[in-house]
Short mmCIF file of C-alpha atoms in Angstrom, two decimals:
data_model
loop_
_atom_site.label_atom_id
_atom_site.label_comp_id
_atom_site.label_asym_id
_atom_site.label_seq_id
_atom_site.Cartn_x
_atom_site.Cartn_y
_atom_site.Cartn_z
CA PRO A 1 -9.85 7.41 -15.66
CA CYS A 2 -12.47 7.37 -12.90
CA GLN A 3 -9.80 7.35 -10.22
CA ILE A 4 -7.91 10.23 -11.84
CA ARG A 5 -11.08 12.32 -12.04
CA HIS A 6 -11.88 11.59 -8.40
CA TYR A 7 -8.34 12.63 -7.47
CA GLU A 8 -8.65 15.90 -9.42
CA VAL A 9 -12.01 16.65 -7.80
CA GLY A 10 -10.45 16.03 -4.39
CA ILE A 11 -7.67 18.53 -5.13
CA ALA A 12 -10.17 21.13 -6.38
CA CYS A 13 -12.21 20.56 -3.23
CA LEU A 14 -9.16 21.09 -1.03
CA GLN A 15 -8.28 24.29 -2.90
CA LEU A 16 -11.84 25.57 -2.43
CA LYS A 17 -11.78 24.73 1.28
CA ASP A 18 -8.44 26.51 1.56
CA ARG A 19 -9.82 29.61 -0.13
CA TYR A 20 -12.97 29.68 1.99
CA GLY A 21 -10.95 29.09 5.14
CA TRP A 22 -8.76 32.07 4.23
CA LEU A 23 -11.85 34.21 3.58
CA ASN A 24 -13.34 33.12 6.90
CA ARG A 25 -10.17 34.07 8.78
CA LYS A 26 -10.12 37.45 7.07
CA LEU A 27 -13.78 38.08 7.91
CA MET A 28 -13.25 37.05 11.53
CA HIS A 29 -10.29 39.43 11.74
CA ILE A 30 -12.38 42.30 10.34
CA LYS A 31 -15.22 41.58 12.76
CA ARG A 32 -12.80 41.45 15.67
CA SER A 33 -11.13 44.75 14.78
CA ARG A 34 -14.55 46.39 14.40
CA ASN A 35 -15.63 45.21 17.85
CA ASN A 36 -12.55 46.62 19.55
#
């Protein structure tokens, strides 16, 4: 059970990182277009 939970937490962590990475890219794009 401990291993399964750790695995699930890892997946959730990856999904969060993915979401934040996407947000970061979007923000960077907005900043760049504002500068130009």
